[in-house]
Amino acid sequence: MDEWQQISFRTSHEAMDLIADIFYDLGASGVEVDDPAVVNGYIENKLWDYTDIPLKEDTAVVTVTAWLPCDELLKGRISTFEQRAAELVKSVDTGPAETIYSKIKQEDWANNWKQYFHPVKVGEKIVIKPSWEKYEAGAADLVIELDPGCAFGTGTHPTTSMCINLLEKYLKKEMRFFDVGTGSGILAISAAFLGLKDIQAADYDQVAVRTARENVAQNDQEDNIRCFQSDLLAQLEGKADFIAANIIADIILRLFGQLSQKLNPGGLFLASGIIDSRQEEIEAAARKNGFEIVEQRHAGGWAAIVFGRKEDL
């Protein structure tokens, strides 16, 4: 294919994963997410070589981009995208909801941005290393090899990095761990590197499940992690001592009604992917279902919250 249709959709943090799902359903093999909050984080933490890029002032709008082949199916795919995006606007805060179209020639996108991405120490122990980079690991480093771009969750986004830090603090080797909305599988893999042996990782999207399985295999964790498709907790077996969900606020609200059947007494629930403006709504749902905050963290306009049952605290 010599020419590709580039479709960029300017939207909110809340809707970016939903837009990405639409692109995947249309046949896109991957998406690019331009999140100004993440860009600022890269610059401030010197994760890019070119640190003279100015900090972004407006971090509310995210641009999700996909590429579709210019073939006989393109017209129908664009029509489907426009219809589904219009429906999404009715139910979710999608921000500007602006679509930008452009045609581009065949090129190697995968290699263009590799010069900017380097190993990142996300927590006290966990290091995320792209496969093409070398890293001199310290004695306490746990190095996860993960190629970015395949699915949401490389460890560098504030929601994911906060989760990894909290997993390092709260996970114990004997725990059973559920990762809901696993995406790239990064939280499940982190749990395995922290010593857990009984991990279930689930996602509603089959593309994410396939990606998670590939990353689990790349890190030799097939014996410790099972990846499969599930609508939230529906297909997860038994009960867990720790459940993590790095998704979006609307899905977390649905999860609270299922936790009583899937969380062991004394267990903890980590909810992330919560925009700061939605935190009060999440807290209200938690209290309604008998949960209280154990710890909360904030970064880049996002919140990550550890909840426990009120009677256990």
Coordinates of C-alpha atoms in Angstrom, one line a residue:
M1 CA 0.0 0.0 0.0
D2 CA 1.6 3.2 -1.2
E3 CA -0.8 5.7 0.4
W4 CA -2.6 5.8 3.7
Q5 CA -5.5 7.8 5.1
Q6 CA -4.5 9.5 8.3
I7 CA -7.5 10.2 10.7
S8 CA -6.8 12.4 13.7
F9 CA -9.5 13.0 16.3
R10 CA -9.1 15.8 18.9
T11 CA -10.9 14.7 22.0
S12 CA -10.8 14.5 25.9
H13 CA -8.8 12.2 28.1
E14 CA -12.1 10.5 29.1
A15 CA -12.9 9.6 25.5
M16 CA -9.5 8.8 24.1
D17 CA -9.6 5.0 24.8
L18 CA -13.1 4.8 23.3
I19 CA -12.0 6.5 20.1
A20 CA -9.0 4.2 19.9
D21 CA -11.4 1.2 20.2
I22 CA -13.4 2.5 17.2
F23 CA -10.2 2.8 15.2
Y24 CA -9.2 -0.8 16.1
D25 CA -12.7 -2.0 15.1
L26 CA -12.2 -0.4 11.7
G27 CA -9.0 -2.4 11.2
A28 CA -6.3 -0.1 12.3
S29 CA -3.3 -2.1 13.6
G30 CA -2.4 0.6 16.1
V31 CA -3.1 4.2 17.1
E32 CA -1.0 7.1 18.2
V33 CA -2.1 9.2 21.2
D34 CA -0.7 12.7 21.5
D35 CA -1.3 13.6 25.1
P36 CA 0.1 17.0 26.1
A37 CA 0.2 15.9 29.8
V38 CA 2.5 13.0 28.9
V39 CA 4.7 15.2 26.6
N40 CA 5.2 17.6 29.5
G41 CA 6.2 14.7 31.7
Y42 CA 8.7 13.5 29.2
I43 CA 10.3 16.9 29.0
E44 CA 10.3 17.6 32.7
N45 CA 11.8 14.2 33.5
K46 CA 14.3 14.4 30.6
L47 CA 13.1 11.3 28.9
W48 CA 13.7 12.8 25.5
D49 CA 17.0 13.9 24.0
Y50 CA 15.5 17.1 22.7
T51 CA 14.4 18.9 25.9
D52 CA 14.2 22.3 24.3
I53 CA 10.6 21.5 23.2
P54 CA 8.4 24.0 25.1
L55 CA 5.9 22.7 27.7
K56 CA 2.4 22.5 26.5
E57 CA 0.0 25.0 28.2
D58 CA -3.3 23.3 27.2
T59 CA -3.3 19.7 28.5
A60 CA -7.0 19.0 28.3
V61 CA -7.2 18.0 24.6
V62 CA -5.8 14.7 23.4
T63 CA -5.3 13.8 19.7
V64 CA -5.9 10.1 18.7
T65 CA -4.6 9.2 15.3
A66 CA -4.9 6.1 13.1
W67 CA -4.0 5.1 9.6
L68 CA -6.2 3.2 7.2
P69 CA -5.2 1.8 3.8
C70 CA -6.5 3.8 0.8
D71 CA -8.4 0.9 -0.7
E72 CA -12.0 0.1 -1.8
L73 CA -13.1 -0.2 1.9
L74 CA -11.9 3.2 3.0
K75 CA -15.0 5.2 2.2
G76 CA -17.2 2.8 4.2
R77 CA -14.7 2.8 7.1
I78 CA -14.7 6.6 7.3
S79 CA -18.5 6.7 7.2
T80 CA -18.6 4.2 10.1
F81 CA -16.1 6.2 12.1
E82 CA -18.0 9.4 11.7
Q83 CA -21.3 7.7 12.8
R84 CA -19.8 6.1 15.9
A85 CA -18.0 9.2 16.9
A86 CA -21.2 11.2 16.6
E87 CA -23.0 8.6 18.8
L88 CA -20.2 8.8 21.4
V89 CA -20.6 12.6 21.7
K90 CA -24.1 12.0 23.0
S91 CA -23.0 9.9 26.0
V92 CA -19.4 11.0 26.9
D93 CA -17.6 14.3 27.2
T94 CA -15.5 14.1 24.0
G95 CA -14.0 17.6 24.2
P96 CA -13.6 19.3 20.8
A97 CA -14.6 16.2 18.8
E98 CA -12.8 17.5 15.8
T99 CA -11.7 15.2 13.0
I100 CA -8.7 16.0 10.8
Y101 CA -8.1 14.0 7.6
S102 CA -4.9 13.8 5.5
K103 CA -3.3 11.4 3.0
I104 CA 0.3 10.3 3.6
K105 CA 2.8 8.2 1.7
Q106 CA 4.1 4.9 2.9
E107 CA 6.7 5.4 5.5
D108 CA 8.3 3.6 8.5
W109 CA 6.4 5.2 11.4
A110 CA 7.8 2.6 13.8
N111 CA 11.4 3.9 13.5
N112 CA 10.7 7.6 13.4
W113 CA 10.1 8.1 17.1
K114 CA 12.4 5.5 18.5
Q115 CA 15.2 8.1 19.0
Y116 CA 12.9 9.8 21.6
F117 CA 12.0 6.8 23.8
H118 CA 14.4 5.4 26.3
P119 CA 14.3 3.1 29.4
V120 CA 12.2 4.6 32.2
K121 CA 12.4 3.8 35.8
V122 CA 8.8 4.1 36.8
G123 CA 8.9 3.1 40.4
E124 CA 11.4 2.2 43.0
K125 CA 12.1 -1.1 41.2
I126 CA 10.2 -1.3 38.0
V127 CA 12.0 -0.2 34.8
I128 CA 10.3 -0.2 31.4
K129 CA 12.8 -0.9 28.6
P130 CA 12.0 -0.8 24.9
S131 CA 13.5 -3.8 23.1
W132 CA 16.0 -1.9 21.0
E133 CA 17.6 -0.1 24.0
K134 CA 20.3 -1.2 26.3
Y135 CA 20.0 -0.7 30.1
E136 CA 22.5 -1.3 32.8
A137 CA 20.2 -2.7 35.6
G138 CA 21.0 -2.0 39.2
A139 CA 20.8 -4.7 41.8
A140 CA 17.2 -3.9 42.8
D141 CA 15.9 -3.1 39.3
L142 CA 13.1 -5.2 37.8
V143 CA 13.4 -4.6 34.0
I144 CA 10.3 -5.2 31.9
E145 CA 10.8 -5.2 28.1
L146 CA 7.9 -3.6 26.4
D147 CA 7.6 -2.0 23.0
P148 CA 5.4 1.1 23.2
G149 CA 2.7 1.9 20.7
C150 CA 0.9 -1.5 20.6
A151 CA -1.7 -0.7 23.3
F152 CA -2.3 1.8 26.0
G153 CA -0.1 1.3 29.0
T154 CA 3.7 1.7 28.6
G155 CA 4.3 2.8 32.1
T156 CA 5.1 6.4 31.2
H157 CA 1.5 7.8 31.3
P158 CA 0.7 9.3 34.8
T159 CA -2.2 6.9 35.3
T160 CA 0.0 3.8 34.7
S161 CA 3.1 5.1 36.6
M162 CA 1.0 5.9 39.6
C163 CA -0.4 2.4 39.5
I164 CA 3.0 0.8 39.3
N165 CA 4.2 2.8 42.3
L166 CA 1.2 1.7 44.3
L167 CA 1.6 -1.9 43.3
E168 CA 5.2 -1.8 44.6
K169 CA 3.9 -0.5 47.9
Y170 CA 0.9 -2.8 48.5
L171 CA 1.5 -6.1 46.6
K172 CA 2.7 -9.2 48.5
K173 CA 3.9 -12.3 46.9
E174 CA 1.2 -14.5 48.2
M175 CA -1.6 -12.4 46.8
R176 CA -3.9 -13.3 43.9
F177 CA -4.1 -10.3 41.5
F178 CA -6.7 -9.3 39.0
D179 CA -5.9 -6.7 36.3
V180 CA -9.1 -5.4 34.7
G181 CA -8.8 -3.6 31.4
T182 CA -5.2 -4.9 31.1
G183 CA -4.4 -3.1 27.8
S184 CA -0.7 -3.8 27.1
G185 CA -0.5 -6.1 30.2
I186 CA 1.9 -3.8 32.0
L187 CA 0.3 -3.9 35.4
A188 CA -0.1 -7.7 35.3
I189 CA 3.6 -8.1 34.2
S190 CA 4.7 -5.6 37.0
A191 CA 2.8 -7.8 39.5
A192 CA 4.6 -10.9 38.3
F193 CA 8.0 -9.1 38.4
L194 CA 7.1 -8.2 42.0
G195 CA 6.8 -11.9 42.8
L196 CA 3.1 -12.8 42.4
K197 CA 2.3 -16.1 40.8
D198 CA -1.5 -16.1 40.5
I199 CA -2.5 -13.3 38.1
Q200 CA -5.5 -12.9 35.8
A201 CA -5.4 -10.2 33.2
A202 CA -8.6 -9.4 31.3
D203 CA -9.7 -6.9 28.7
Y204 CA -12.9 -6.5 26.7
D205 CA -10.9 -5.7 23.5
Q206 CA -9.5 -8.8 21.8
V207 CA -6.6 -6.7 20.3
A208 CA -5.6 -5.7 23.8
V209 CA -5.7 -9.3 24.9
R210 CA -3.5 -10.4 22.0
T211 CA -1.1 -7.6 22.8
A212 CA -1.0 -8.4 26.5
R213 CA -0.3 -12.1 25.7
E214 CA 2.6 -11.1 23.4
N215 CA 4.1 -8.9 26.1
V216 CA 3.6 -11.6 28.8
A217 CA 5.5 -14.1 26.6
Q218 CA 8.2 -11.5 25.8
N219 CA 8.9 -11.3 29.5
D220 CA 8.6 -15.0 30.2
Q221 CA 5.6 -14.7 32.5
E222 CA 3.2 -17.2 30.9
D223 CA 3.3 -19.4 34.0
N224 CA 2.2 -16.6 36.2
I225 CA -0.3 -14.6 34.1
R226 CA -3.4 -15.7 32.3
C227 CA -4.8 -13.2 29.7
F228 CA -8.3 -13.5 28.3
Q229 CA -11.3 -11.5 27.1
S230 CA -13.9 -10.4 29.7
D231 CA -16.5 -7.8 30.2
L232 CA -15.0 -6.3 33.4
L233 CA -14.9 -9.1 36.1
A234 CA -17.4 -11.4 34.5
Q235 CA -14.9 -14.1 33.3
L236 CA -12.4 -13.9 36.1
E237 CA -12.3 -17.0 38.3
G238 CA -12.5 -17.0 42.1
K239 CA -11.6 -14.0 44.2
A240 CA -8.6 -11.7 44.4
D241 CA -6.7 -10.1 47.2
F242 CA -5.9 -7.1 45.0
I243 CA -7.8 -5.8 41.9
A244 CA -6.4 -3.1 39.7
A245 CA -8.4 -1.2 37.0
N246 CA -6.5 1.5 35.1
I247 CA -9.4 2.4 32.7
I248 CA -11.8 5.4 32.7
A249 CA -14.2 6.8 35.3
D250 CA -17.4 5.5 33.7
I251 CA -16.1 1.9 33.7
I252 CA -14.8 2.2 37.3
L253 CA -18.3 3.2 38.4
R254 CA -19.7 -0.1 36.9
L255 CA -17.0 -2.1 38.7
F256 CA -18.0 -1.1 42.2
G257 CA -21.1 -3.2 41.9
Q258 CA -19.1 -6.3 41.1
L259 CA -16.4 -6.0 43.7
S260 CA -18.3 -7.7 46.5
Q261 CA -18.3 -11.0 44.5
K262 CA -14.7 -10.8 43.4
L263 CA -12.6 -9.3 46.2
N264 CA -11.5 -11.3 49.3
P265 CA -12.0 -9.9 52.8
G266 CA -9.3 -7.5 53.5
G267 CA -8.6 -7.0 49.8
L268 CA -7.8 -3.8 48.1
F269 CA -9.1 -2.2 44.9
L270 CA -6.8 0.2 42.9
A271 CA -8.7 2.5 40.5
S272 CA -6.9 4.7 38.1
G273 CA -7.5 6.5 34.8
I274 CA -9.7 9.0 36.8
I275 CA -9.7 12.6 35.7
D276 CA -9.4 14.8 38.7
S277 CA -12.8 16.4 38.0
R278 CA -14.5 12.9 38.3
Q279 CA -12.9 12.0 41.6
E280 CA -15.8 13.1 43.8
E281 CA -18.2 11.0 41.7
I282 CA -15.9 7.9 42.1
E283 CA -15.7 8.5 45.9
A284 CA -19.4 8.7 46.2
A285 CA -19.9 5.4 44.4
A286 CA -17.2 3.8 46.6
R287 CA -18.9 4.9 49.8
K288 CA -22.3 3.7 48.5
N289 CA -20.8 0.3 48.0
G290 CA -19.0 0.2 51.4
F291 CA -15.5 1.3 50.3
E292 CA -13.3 4.0 51.8
I293 CA -10.0 5.5 50.5
V294 CA -6.8 4.0 51.7
E295 CA -4.5 6.2 49.7
Q296 CA -4.7 8.5 46.7
R297 CA -2.2 10.0 44.4
H298 CA -2.4 12.7 41.7
A299 CA -0.3 13.5 38.6
G300 CA -0.9 15.4 35.4
G301 CA -4.6 16.0 36.1
W302 CA -5.3 12.3 36.9
A303 CA -6.0 10.4 40.1
A304 CA -5.1 6.9 41.3
I305 CA -6.9 5.7 44.4
V306 CA -6.6 2.6 46.6
F307 CA -9.9 1.6 48.2
G308 CA -10.6 -0.9 51.0
R309 CA -13.9 -2.2 52.5
K310 CA -15.0 0.1 55.3
E311 CA -15.2 -2.9 57.8
D312 CA -11.6 -3.9 57.0
L313 CA -10.0 -0.5 57.7

